mmCIF file of C-alpha atoms in Angstrom:
data_model
loop_
_atom_site.group_PDB
_atom_site.id
_atom_site.type_symbol
_atom_site.label_atom_id
_atom_site.label_comp_id
_atom_site.label_asym_id
_atom_site.label_seq_id
_atom_site.Cartn_x
_atom_site.Cartn_y
_atom_site.Cartn_z
ATOM 1 C CA LEU A 1 -7.991 -121.634 -89.073
ATOM 2 C CA SER A 2 -7.534 -124.881 -87.164
ATOM 3 C CA LEU A 3 -10.596 -126.192 -85.874
ATOM 4 C CA ALA A 4 -11.011 -129.953 -84.150
ATOM 5 C CA ASP A 5 -13.508 -132.648 -84.997
ATOM 6 C CA GLY A 6 -17.308 -130.434 -84.139
ATOM 7 C CA GLU A 7 -15.257 -127.130 -83.201
ATOM 8 C CA GLU A 8 -16.695 -124.046 -83.933
ATOM 9 C CA LYS A 9 -15.329 -120.550 -83.645
ATOM 10 C CA ARG A 10 -16.867 -117.010 -84.772
ATOM 11 C CA PHE A 11 -15.209 -113.855 -86.212
ATOM 12 C CA ILE A 12 -15.538 -110.909 -87.411
ATOM 13 C CA ILE A 13 -14.448 -109.396 -90.787
ATOM 14 C CA SER A 14 -15.050 -105.602 -91.015
ATOM 15 C CA VAL A 15 -14.227 -102.980 -93.468
ATOM 16 C CA GLY A 16 -14.465 -99.036 -92.525
ATOM 17 C CA ALA A 17 -13.657 -95.785 -92.542
ATOM 18 C CA ALA A 18 -12.560 -92.955 -90.210
ATOM 19 C CA HIS A 19 -11.713 -89.045 -90.895
ATOM 20 C CA LYS A 20 -8.590 -89.449 -88.541
ATOM 21 C CA ARG A 21 -5.962 -92.369 -87.767
ATOM 22 C CA ASP A 22 -6.494 -91.625 -83.950
ATOM 23 C CA GLU A 23 -9.948 -92.212 -84.235
ATOM 24 C CA ILE A 24 -9.590 -95.935 -85.284
ATOM 25 C CA ASP A 25 -8.642 -97.756 -82.593
ATOM 26 C CA SER A 26 -12.382 -96.865 -80.732
ATOM 27 C CA ILE A 27 -13.883 -97.393 -84.024
ATOM 28 C CA LEU A 28 -12.314 -100.937 -84.249
ATOM 29 C CA LYS A 29 -13.745 -101.378 -80.568
ATOM 30 C CA THR A 30 -17.336 -100.927 -81.901
ATOM 31 C CA ALA A 31 -16.821 -103.177 -85.027
ATOM 32 C CA LEU A 32 -14.974 -106.274 -83.830
ATOM 33 C CA ASP A 33 -17.341 -106.468 -80.609
ATOM 34 C CA PHE A 34 -19.779 -109.374 -81.121
ATOM 35 C CA ASP A 35 -22.689 -108.262 -79.122
ATOM 36 C CA ILE A 36 -22.725 -105.028 -80.646
ATOM 37 C CA ALA A 37 -22.670 -107.219 -84.316
ATOM 38 C CA ASP A 38 -24.770 -109.801 -83.036
ATOM 39 C CA ASP A 39 -27.608 -106.538 -82.051
ATOM 40 C CA GLY A 40 -27.183 -105.012 -85.419
ATOM 41 C CA PHE A 41 -27.668 -108.361 -87.370
ATOM 42 C CA ASN A 42 -31.078 -108.831 -85.573
ATOM 43 C CA LYS A 43 -32.234 -105.459 -85.862
ATOM 44 C CA ILE A 44 -31.870 -105.913 -89.689
ATOM 45 C CA LYS A 45 -33.580 -108.870 -89.545
ATOM 46 C CA GLU A 46 -36.261 -107.181 -87.692
ATOM 47 C CA ARG A 47 -36.533 -104.157 -89.999
ATOM 48 C CA TRP A 48 -37.114 -106.964 -92.818
ATOM 49 C CA GLU A 49 -40.036 -108.806 -90.726
ATOM 50 C CA ASN A 50 -41.748 -105.620 -90.135
ATOM 51 C CA HIS A 51 -41.686 -104.950 -93.376
ATOM 52 C CA LEU A 52 -42.761 -108.214 -95.114
ATOM 53 C CA GLN A 53 -45.781 -108.631 -92.455
ATOM 54 C CA PHE A 54 -47.392 -106.231 -94.082
ATOM 55 C CA CYS A 55 -48.637 -108.424 -97.210
ATOM 56 C CA GLN A 56 -48.201 -112.203 -96.127
ATOM 57 C CA VAL A 57 -49.679 -114.945 -99.013
ATOM 58 C CA LYS A 58 -50.440 -118.110 -98.271
ATOM 59 C CA THR A 59 -51.034 -120.727 -101.192
ATOM 60 C CA PRO A 60 -50.467 -124.829 -101.942
ATOM 61 C CA ASP A 61 -47.094 -123.371 -103.825
ATOM 62 C CA GLU A 62 -44.547 -122.756 -101.439
ATOM 63 C CA ASP A 63 -41.974 -121.241 -104.447
ATOM 64 C CA MET A 64 -44.884 -118.986 -104.810
ATOM 65 C CA ASN A 65 -45.323 -117.825 -101.227
ATOM 66 C CA LYS A 66 -41.063 -117.235 -101.076
ATOM 67 C CA MET A 67 -41.517 -115.187 -104.022
ATOM 68 C CA LEU A 68 -44.679 -113.411 -102.688
ATOM 69 C CA ASN A 69 -44.077 -113.427 -99.210
ATOM 70 C CA ILE A 70 -39.988 -112.631 -99.473
ATOM 71 C CA TRP A 71 -38.335 -111.782 -102.939
ATOM 72 C CA HIS A 72 -40.838 -109.927 -104.753
ATOM 73 C CA ALA A 73 -41.041 -107.169 -101.482
ATOM 74 C CA TYR A 74 -37.497 -107.572 -101.490
ATOM 75 C CA GLN A 75 -37.176 -106.312 -104.953
ATOM 76 C CA CYS A 76 -39.866 -103.783 -104.804
ATOM 77 C CA PHE A 77 -38.236 -101.486 -102.094
ATOM 78 C CA THR A 78 -34.907 -102.270 -103.753
ATOM 79 C CA THR A 79 -36.245 -100.726 -106.501
ATOM 80 C CA PHE A 80 -37.855 -98.002 -104.725
ATOM 81 C CA ASN A 81 -34.567 -97.100 -103.301
ATOM 82 C CA TRP A 82 -32.339 -97.469 -106.117
ATOM 83 C CA SER A 83 -35.024 -96.391 -109.304
ATOM 84 C CA ARG A 84 -32.940 -97.470 -112.367
ATOM 85 C CA PHE A 85 -29.532 -96.616 -111.342
ATOM 86 C CA ILE A 86 -26.768 -98.106 -113.049
ATOM 87 C CA SER A 87 -24.596 -98.633 -109.870
ATOM 88 C CA TYR A 88 -25.099 -99.650 -106.275
ATOM 89 C CA TYR A 89 -22.294 -96.858 -105.431
ATOM 90 C CA GLU A 90 -22.971 -93.674 -107.389
ATOM 91 C CA ARG A 91 -26.115 -92.295 -106.995
ATOM 92 C CA GLY A 92 -28.034 -89.571 -108.363
ATOM 93 C CA LEU A 93 -25.589 -87.456 -110.487
ATOM 94 C CA ASP A 94 -25.037 -89.524 -113.644
ATOM 95 C CA ARG A 95 -27.945 -91.038 -113.783
ATOM 96 C CA GLY A 96 -30.766 -89.966 -111.917
ATOM 97 C CA TRP A 97 -34.545 -91.225 -111.097
ATOM 98 C CA GLY A 98 -36.862 -91.679 -113.845
ATOM 99 C CA TYR A 99 -40.128 -89.667 -113.707
ATOM 100 C CA ARG A 100 -42.331 -92.260 -114.720
ATOM 101 C CA ASP A 101 -40.188 -95.709 -113.307
ATOM 102 C CA SER A 102 -40.017 -93.342 -109.440
ATOM 103 C CA MET A 103 -44.001 -93.002 -109.988
ATOM 104 C CA GLN A 104 -44.750 -96.792 -111.200
ATOM 105 C CA ASP A 105 -42.008 -97.861 -108.217
ATOM 106 C CA VAL A 106 -43.540 -96.429 -104.959
ATOM 107 C CA LEU A 107 -46.863 -98.687 -106.081
ATOM 108 C CA GLY A 108 -44.942 -101.751 -105.057
ATOM 109 C CA VAL A 109 -44.205 -100.306 -102.148
ATOM 110 C CA MET A 110 -46.824 -98.139 -100.842
ATOM 111 C CA HIS A 111 -48.545 -100.857 -98.515
ATOM 112 C CA ALA A 112 -46.019 -101.484 -96.220
ATOM 113 C CA ILE A 113 -43.984 -97.986 -96.390
ATOM 114 C CA PRO A 114 -46.664 -95.448 -97.420
ATOM 115 C CA SER A 115 -45.061 -91.887 -96.267
ATOM 116 C CA MET A 116 -41.589 -92.659 -97.215
ATOM 117 C CA ALA A 117 -43.304 -93.026 -100.839
ATOM 118 C CA ARG A 118 -45.657 -89.840 -100.147
ATOM 119 C CA GLU A 119 -42.065 -88.584 -100.102
ATOM 120 C CA ARG A 120 -40.668 -89.768 -102.990
ATOM 121 C CA ILE A 121 -44.171 -88.487 -104.657
ATOM 122 C CA GLU A 122 -43.455 -84.891 -103.670
ATOM 123 C CA THR A 123 -39.899 -84.862 -104.963
ATOM 124 C CA LEU A 124 -41.241 -85.777 -108.530
ATOM 125 C CA LEU A 125 -44.020 -83.521 -108.802
ATOM 126 C CA LYS A 126 -41.413 -80.839 -108.358
ATOM 127 C CA ILE A 127 -40.208 -80.892 -111.533
ATOM 128 C CA GLN A 128 -43.794 -81.388 -113.126
ATOM 129 C CA CYS A 129 -43.478 -77.981 -114.756
ATOM 130 C CA SER A 130 -46.395 -75.144 -115.145
ATOM 131 C CA ASP A 131 -47.712 -76.836 -118.178
ATOM 132 C CA GLY A 132 -48.518 -80.368 -117.062
ATOM 133 C CA ASN A 133 -45.341 -81.895 -118.528
ATOM 134 C CA ALA A 134 -42.521 -83.595 -116.393
ATOM 135 C CA LYS A 135 -39.019 -83.414 -116.912
ATOM 136 C CA ASN A 136 -38.110 -87.218 -117.030
ATOM 137 C CA VAL A 137 -34.870 -87.144 -114.593
ATOM 138 C CA TYR A 138 -34.036 -86.102 -111.428
ATOM 139 C CA PHE A 139 -30.856 -86.161 -109.907
ATOM 140 C CA PRO A 140 -30.995 -86.739 -105.692
ATOM 141 C CA GLY A 141 -27.645 -85.284 -105.831
ATOM 142 C CA THR A 142 -27.942 -81.835 -107.191
ATOM 143 C CA GLY A 143 -31.977 -81.421 -107.001
ATOM 144 C CA GLU A 144 -31.652 -80.576 -110.336
ATOM 145 C CA ALA A 145 -33.769 -82.329 -113.212
ATOM 146 C CA ALA A 146 -33.585 -82.578 -117.308
ATOM 147 C CA GLY A 147 -35.340 -83.968 -120.343
ATOM 148 C CA GLY A 148 -39.090 -83.514 -121.110
ATOM 149 C CA GLY A 149 -41.298 -83.669 -123.731
ATOM 150 C CA ARG A 150 -42.431 -87.055 -123.299
ATOM 151 C CA SER A 151 -45.880 -88.548 -123.721
ATOM 152 C CA ASP A 152 -46.816 -90.541 -120.593
ATOM 153 C CA ASP A 153 -44.363 -89.389 -117.603
ATOM 154 C CA HIS A 154 -47.090 -86.551 -116.161
ATOM 155 C CA LEU A 155 -49.907 -89.064 -116.121
ATOM 156 C CA TRP A 156 -48.141 -91.714 -114.402
ATOM 157 C CA SER A 157 -48.510 -89.377 -111.121
ATOM 158 C CA VAL A 158 -51.812 -89.970 -111.191
ATOM 159 C CA TYR A 159 -51.932 -93.953 -110.202
ATOM 160 C CA SER A 160 -49.284 -93.294 -107.310
ATOM 161 C CA VAL A 161 -51.312 -90.065 -105.678
ATOM 162 C CA CYS A 162 -54.413 -92.088 -105.851
ATOM 163 C CA ALA A 163 -53.002 -95.351 -104.573
ATOM 164 C CA TYR A 164 -51.370 -93.257 -101.494
ATOM 165 C CA ILE A 165 -54.857 -91.644 -100.633
ATOM 166 C CA LYS A 166 -56.722 -95.305 -101.219
ATOM 167 C CA GLU A 167 -53.970 -96.795 -98.489
ATOM 168 C CA THR A 168 -53.988 -93.987 -95.799
ATOM 169 C CA GLY A 169 -57.014 -91.606 -96.584
ATOM 170 C CA ASP A 170 -54.309 -88.773 -96.803
ATOM 171 C CA TYR A 171 -57.034 -86.758 -98.210
ATOM 172 C CA GLU A 172 -55.288 -83.194 -97.450
ATOM 173 C CA PHE A 173 -52.423 -84.124 -99.294
ATOM 174 C CA LEU A 174 -54.413 -82.951 -102.353
ATOM 175 C CA ASP A 175 -54.531 -79.926 -101.346
ATOM 176 C CA LYS A 176 -50.831 -79.587 -100.697
ATOM 177 C CA LYS A 177 -48.595 -76.776 -102.294
ATOM 178 C CA ILE A 178 -45.641 -77.955 -104.302
ATOM 179 C CA PRO A 179 -43.877 -75.817 -106.724
ATOM 180 C CA TYR A 180 -43.910 -76.545 -110.442
ATOM 181 C CA TYR A 181 -40.154 -76.952 -111.732
ATOM 182 C CA ASP A 182 -40.335 -73.747 -114.092
ATOM 183 C CA GLU A 183 -42.713 -71.438 -111.947
ATOM 184 C CA GLY A 184 -45.300 -70.841 -109.876
ATOM 185 C CA GLU A 185 -47.112 -73.391 -107.422
ATOM 186 C CA GLY A 186 -49.797 -75.503 -107.346
ATOM 187 C CA THR A 187 -51.920 -78.221 -104.963
ATOM 188 C CA VAL A 188 -51.520 -81.573 -105.680
ATOM 189 C CA LYS A 189 -54.880 -82.084 -107.188
ATOM 190 C CA GLU A 190 -54.009 -79.384 -109.746
ATOM 191 C CA HIS A 191 -50.369 -80.723 -110.461
ATOM 192 C CA LEU A 192 -52.930 -83.861 -111.689
ATOM 193 C CA ILE A 193 -55.511 -81.760 -113.450
ATOM 194 C CA LYS A 194 -52.740 -80.308 -115.499
ATOM 195 C CA GLY A 195 -50.968 -83.510 -116.689
ATOM 196 C CA LEU A 196 -54.265 -84.239 -117.652
ATOM 197 C CA GLU A 197 -54.524 -80.999 -119.402
ATOM 198 C CA PHE A 198 -51.097 -81.621 -121.574
ATOM 199 C CA THR A 199 -52.229 -84.653 -122.910
ATOM 200 C CA ARG A 200 -55.457 -83.253 -124.067
ATOM 201 C CA ASN A 201 -53.730 -80.129 -125.420
ATOM 202 C CA ASN A 202 -51.296 -81.849 -127.386
ATOM 203 C CA THR A 203 -53.619 -84.464 -129.396
ATOM 204 C CA GLY A 204 -53.049 -84.933 -133.435
ATOM 205 C CA GLU A 205 -54.860 -85.339 -136.779
ATOM 206 C CA HIS A 206 -56.857 -87.996 -135.280
ATOM 207 C CA ASN A 207 -57.694 -86.391 -131.508
ATOM 208 C CA ILE A 208 -55.576 -89.284 -129.912
ATOM 209 C CA PRO A 209 -52.550 -87.756 -127.637
ATOM 210 C CA LYS A 210 -49.021 -86.888 -129.868
ATOM 211 C CA PHE A 211 -46.462 -89.507 -129.338
ATOM 212 C CA LEU A 212 -44.069 -87.251 -128.642
ATOM 213 C CA LYS A 213 -40.216 -87.952 -127.519
ATOM 214 C CA SER A 214 -41.542 -90.414 -126.321
ATOM 215 C CA ASP A 215 -44.757 -93.034 -125.052
ATOM 216 C CA TRP A 216 -42.957 -95.148 -122.088
ATOM 217 C CA ASN A 217 -41.838 -97.471 -124.712
ATOM 218 C CA ASP A 218 -38.423 -95.845 -125.232
ATOM 219 C CA SER A 219 -37.807 -98.975 -128.668
ATOM 220 C CA ILE A 220 -39.861 -97.461 -130.777
ATOM 221 C CA SER A 221 -39.509 -93.948 -130.059
ATOM 222 C CA ALA A 222 -38.397 -92.887 -133.411
ATOM 223 C CA ILE A 223 -42.035 -92.993 -134.592
ATOM 224 C CA GLY A 224 -42.069 -89.667 -132.869
ATOM 225 C CA LYS A 225 -40.037 -88.229 -135.021
ATOM 226 C CA GLY A 226 -42.026 -85.552 -137.315
ATOM 227 C CA GLY A 227 -44.216 -84.674 -134.119
ATOM 228 C CA LYS A 228 -47.666 -85.725 -135.967
ATOM 229 C CA SER A 229 -47.686 -89.484 -134.661
ATOM 230 C CA GLU A 230 -50.412 -90.193 -132.098
ATOM 231 C CA SER A 231 -50.141 -93.102 -129.317
ATOM 232 C CA ALA A 232 -53.278 -95.086 -128.297
ATOM 233 C CA PHE A 233 -50.775 -96.396 -125.277
ATOM 234 C CA VAL A 234 -51.158 -92.515 -124.006
ATOM 235 C CA PHE A 235 -54.759 -91.955 -124.898
ATOM 236 C CA PHE A 236 -55.976 -95.222 -122.735
ATOM 237 C CA GLN A 237 -53.470 -94.266 -119.893
ATOM 238 C CA ALA A 238 -54.815 -91.016 -119.962
ATOM 239 C CA ALA A 239 -58.150 -92.799 -120.057
ATOM 240 C CA LYS A 240 -57.237 -94.803 -117.271
ATOM 241 C CA ALA A 241 -55.997 -91.651 -115.244
ATOM 242 C CA ALA A 242 -59.368 -89.328 -115.524
ATOM 243 C CA LYS A 243 -61.132 -92.273 -114.375
ATOM 244 C CA ASP A 244 -59.535 -92.571 -111.375
ATOM 245 C CA LEU A 245 -59.347 -88.959 -110.407
ATOM 246 C CA LYS A 246 -63.387 -89.265 -110.955
ATOM 247 C CA GLU A 247 -64.184 -91.836 -108.708
ATOM 248 C CA LEU A 248 -61.815 -89.807 -106.433
ATOM 249 C CA PHE A 249 -63.401 -86.341 -107.167
ATOM 250 C CA GLU A 250 -66.780 -88.083 -106.713
ATOM 251 C CA HIS A 251 -65.790 -89.915 -102.759
ATOM 252 C CA ILE A 252 -64.952 -86.412 -101.329
ATOM 253 C CA SER A 253 -67.892 -84.470 -103.594
ATOM 254 C CA ASP A 254 -65.349 -82.153 -105.467
ATOM 255 C CA ASN A 255 -68.426 -81.366 -107.831
ATOM 256 C CA GLU A 256 -66.332 -78.656 -109.755
ATOM 257 C CA ASN A 257 -63.141 -81.671 -110.344
ATOM 258 C CA TYR A 258 -65.928 -84.426 -110.709
ATOM 259 C CA GLU A 259 -67.843 -82.588 -113.976
ATOM 260 C CA TRP A 260 -64.222 -81.773 -115.125
ATOM 261 C CA THR A 261 -62.711 -85.798 -115.321
ATOM 262 C CA SER A 262 -66.522 -86.770 -116.488
ATOM 263 C CA GLU A 263 -66.004 -84.578 -119.465
ATOM 264 C CA TYR A 264 -62.927 -85.923 -120.274
ATOM 265 C CA TYR A 265 -62.925 -89.629 -119.491
ATOM 266 C CA GLU A 266 -66.639 -89.321 -122.261
ATOM 267 C CA TRP A 267 -63.770 -87.680 -124.472
ATOM 268 C CA CYS A 268 -61.730 -90.452 -124.464
ATOM 269 C CA ARG A 269 -65.081 -92.661 -124.791
ATOM 270 C CA LYS A 270 -65.980 -90.878 -127.878
ATOM 271 C CA GLU A 271 -62.173 -91.361 -129.426
ATOM 272 C CA TYR A 272 -61.891 -94.831 -128.636
ATOM 273 C CA PRO A 273 -63.493 -96.587 -131.517
ATOM 274 C CA GLN A 274 -61.485 -95.521 -133.909
ATOM 275 C CA LEU A 275 -58.331 -96.997 -132.553
ATOM 276 C CA TRP A 276 -60.049 -100.856 -132.986
ATOM 277 C CA ASP A 277 -58.514 -102.357 -136.226
ATOM 278 C CA GLY A 278 -61.287 -105.322 -135.937
ATOM 279 C CA LYS A 279 -58.990 -107.826 -133.956
ATOM 280 C CA TRP A 280 -57.515 -105.323 -131.374
ATOM 281 C CA PHE A 281 -56.687 -101.638 -130.786
ATOM 282 C CA ILE A 282 -53.627 -100.366 -132.391
ATOM 283 C CA ARG A 283 -50.302 -99.190 -131.408
ATOM 284 C CA ALA A 284 -50.112 -95.622 -132.548
ATOM 285 C CA TYR A 285 -50.782 -93.411 -135.488
ATOM 286 C CA THR A 286 -47.660 -92.505 -137.879
ATOM 287 C CA ASN A 287 -46.344 -89.209 -138.428
ATOM 288 C CA GLU A 288 -47.460 -90.083 -142.283
ATOM 289 C CA GLY A 289 -50.951 -91.403 -140.221
ATOM 290 C CA GLU A 290 -50.949 -95.015 -140.916
ATOM 291 C CA LYS A 291 -51.675 -97.127 -137.912
ATOM 292 C CA LEU A 292 -48.958 -99.226 -136.383
ATOM 293 C CA GLY A 293 -50.249 -102.460 -135.076
ATOM 294 C CA THR A 294 -52.613 -104.234 -137.528
ATOM 295 C CA ASP A 295 -53.681 -106.819 -138.771
ATOM 296 C CA GLU A 296 -53.002 -105.282 -141.913
ATOM 297 C CA ASP A 297 -49.352 -105.512 -141.600
ATOM 298 C CA GLU A 298 -47.504 -108.402 -142.133
ATOM 299 C CA TYR A 299 -45.077 -107.243 -139.323
ATOM 300 C CA ASN A 300 -46.665 -105.149 -136.711
ATOM 301 C CA LYS A 301 -49.711 -107.092 -136.025
ATOM 302 C CA ILE A 302 -50.324 -106.778 -132.540
ATOM 303 C CA PHE A 303 -48.920 -104.564 -129.413
ATOM 304 C CA LEU A 304 -49.641 -105.757 -125.726
ATOM 305 C CA ASN A 305 -49.911 -102.161 -124.244
ATOM 306 C CA PRO A 306 -53.145 -100.954 -126.317
ATOM 307 C CA GLN A 307 -55.125 -103.909 -125.005
ATOM 308 C CA SER A 308 -54.183 -104.068 -121.366
ATOM 309 C CA TRP A 309 -54.416 -100.491 -120.994
ATOM 310 C CA ALA A 310 -58.028 -100.368 -122.907
ATOM 311 C CA VAL A 311 -59.127 -102.895 -120.465
ATOM 312 C CA LEU A 312 -57.476 -100.985 -117.116
ATOM 313 C CA SER A 313 -59.372 -97.491 -118.594
ATOM 314 C CA GLY A 314 -63.228 -99.491 -118.771
ATOM 315 C CA LEU A 315 -63.623 -97.866 -122.191
ATOM 316 C CA PRO A 316 -64.391 -100.579 -124.121
ATOM 317 C CA SER A 317 -67.357 -103.445 -123.869
ATOM 318 C CA GLU A 318 -66.803 -106.704 -122.861
ATOM 319 C CA GLU A 319 -67.300 -108.065 -126.363
#
C-alpha cells in the first residue's frame, strides 16, 4: 500500500474453508464485505460488554479495576471453555475436561453465565460413579470418561452446585435425575451425598480420609502408594462440603438430610483436633503413619492448603 500524508485505507484479510470449490465466490463476497465485518466486530464487542457487566468493581487503583473488570473475567471465561486443554485446536480427544478442574472453573463464571455453568455441572456429574467417586477426566469429543480413584474429585461438585443455587434460586435442580457413569441414576442431591459418603467410607487408621491416588496436589501423589496414607486437606474439604450442604438443607427445610449432614459435620469436629500440630495443621499421614507437614520435620514444616481449608471448614476456633 502506498499512503499519502494523512491518508487511510481499510482492507480485510480473510481465511476460510469451503466444502466445494464453487462455493468460494459467494463466501468471499460475505467475508470481504466491510459492513458485514463491522457488524460482526460490533457483535463481538457487544457480547463481551454484556458478559462483563455482571461484575464491575471501582477502586482507586486503575490497574486493579482493569484486572478485576476485564482480564480476570476474560481469563475465567476462557478457562471455563477450555479447562486444562493443552491445545486451542484439539478439543476433547487426547486431553479432556478434568473433573476437579472444571467443577472449580464454573465458580468463576457463575455470576455471568449460570445456565452454561449448570450444563457443565450436569455433564460432569454424569461421570460420577454410583459409589460416589468420580472419573477424573471427561472427553467431550467422545462422551467417554477415564481415571478415577482420587480422593478429592467428587467433593468439588458440592461447591459448584451450592454456588449455582445461591446465584439462581433454582432449587428444583437438586431433584433432577442424572445417570451415574457405571450404573443407575440419582438426583443431583443424591450425587452430592454419595460423594460425601465415599469420603467417609474410605478413611484410614486415624479416621481421616484416605489419600488414595491423589488429593488435588498431584505433586505429592507418591505418598498415596501403599493405600494407607490419609489426607488432612480432603478432611477439611469434606467438612466444608458438609457445612455448605447442611446450610442448604436447613434453608429448604430438608430435615432428614439436614440431620445427616449435621452428624457428618460433627464427625469432622470430633476428629480435626488430631490434625493440629501445635502451630498449624499437618498435610497428611503417610503410608507408615508419619506426619507430613509438621514442625518436627526439618524440610516439610507447613503446607498452605490445610490451613486455608481449615478456616473455610469453620471447624477451628479463632484462637
